[in-house]
C-alpha angles and dihedrals in degrees: 000000000000119000119242091237131044118262119223117245113258098019093124090062096062099090092051093051092047090054092050090051097053090047091053094047091051093053091047088054094051089050091051094051090049092052097045115095120250113262113228118231118263117255092251088050090052093048090049092063097044114117115254118266119265119269117258117257115269117262107244096173094088125188095298127081129184134190133168145167133205119201142189111191144171102226130193108207134194134178126200115225125354100328092186090071095052119123087215107087091206093059095037094072096047118128123193098239144086117278149168115263135191120193145177130186123176142161136206113195135179133199124195116163106275093001130071139172128204124189128179134184124196123186126174130167124171135171134192139192129207127194113293090356130107125249111282133191110254101169126029123164135146116173133167123184135179139177134182119206132194118191116231100170112344127280087020115082141164116235144195117201136190137175149167130210131185145127131261093231120066078042100266092338121169099027122187130188130183139177128194146178134195144098138290149151132257123202122182137184096015089142132021138291092020134308137166131203119192134173131181136186120192152120118285132196120194146164136194125210124194146119102250102038121153119251108301094003095128098056125113110254130191126189147123121304133196127196130188127175133168121180130175136192098210095179138342090281103030131067138150140183140192124197133182126192126184129184134183139178124240091215094049110023090176089067098085120169120199129184122182125184132177135172142182117203125192121187102214092181139342091290105014119088131183118196141177115198133180134194125188124182131183130176125179116222110267120227091241089063109087119221123002093316126220118271098002127126098022137091123255116196130192123192126190132188111191138177123174150113120304137183118201128194 
C-alpha cells in the first residue's frame, strides 16, 4: 500500500544509527574513567573511617584508700615539768632518757562525691632500761580517730566525729571515748607539693573509764570543741604537721582542756626515717575538784627525737 505522503530516503536507517551512537558514547566514557587518576580521599573522609580510640583502663582504686607505716626507733625523750603529775596519761609516763620505740600509724579513707570519711590509728610503745633498774615503759599511746564530712558548699561541710584513746598497759586503762558533730572548712593544695588545712567547731560528748581516775573523772561530759590541723608535704622526703584540739564543758566553762601536737618527718632513705615530735597538754582545774588539784592549770610538754627503720605501704 502506498502512503498518502512521500517518505524521505534513508529514514528507515535512523534507529540503527542512534543505537550505534549510544554504544560508542558508553565505551568512550568507560575509557575516560579508566585513564583518569584515582582521587585520594579527603582528610575529613579518612578521619571518618578511622577505628574508635581504645577504652581507658578500668579504675581499680575504688573509693577506699589505705596507707600505713611500721617503725622501730631509738628515741631520745624529754618532758617539761613534773610529767608524773600530768592529767594526760601519755605524758604522765614519760622518762627523760633514750629508749626503744615501736610505732604504727595508718589511715583508711573513703571518698564518695560530696561525702568523705577519714580514719586514723596511732600506736606507740617504748621501753627503757637504766643501770641496775628494771625495764620500764617510757612511751605508751593508742589512739583512733574518725570523721565523716558532707559538703554543703565547698569548702564548708558538716561533720560527725568519733574517737578512742587509751594505753597498752593497764591494759587499756584509762579508756576514753568521744563523739562530736558540727561544721568546718577544708582547704587542700594551697602550697606545693601538697598541703591540707582543716578547722572544725562543734559539740562534743565524752567519757573516761579507769581505776584511778580523779574525782568526777568518770562522768559524762558535753561541751563545745574546736579543732585545727595543718599538714604539708614539702618534698618527696620531707613533711610536717601541727594540730590543736580544745574541749570545754557546758556545766563548767572554766574547765578547758587543750592538746597540741606537732611533728617533722624526714625520709633519709627508703627505710630510714628521722623525726621530731612534740605533745603539749593543758587542763584547767574543774570545779568538782576540791583544792588546787594536782596537775591542773599548767602546761605539760613532751618532746621526742627519733631515728630508726620504717616500712610503709
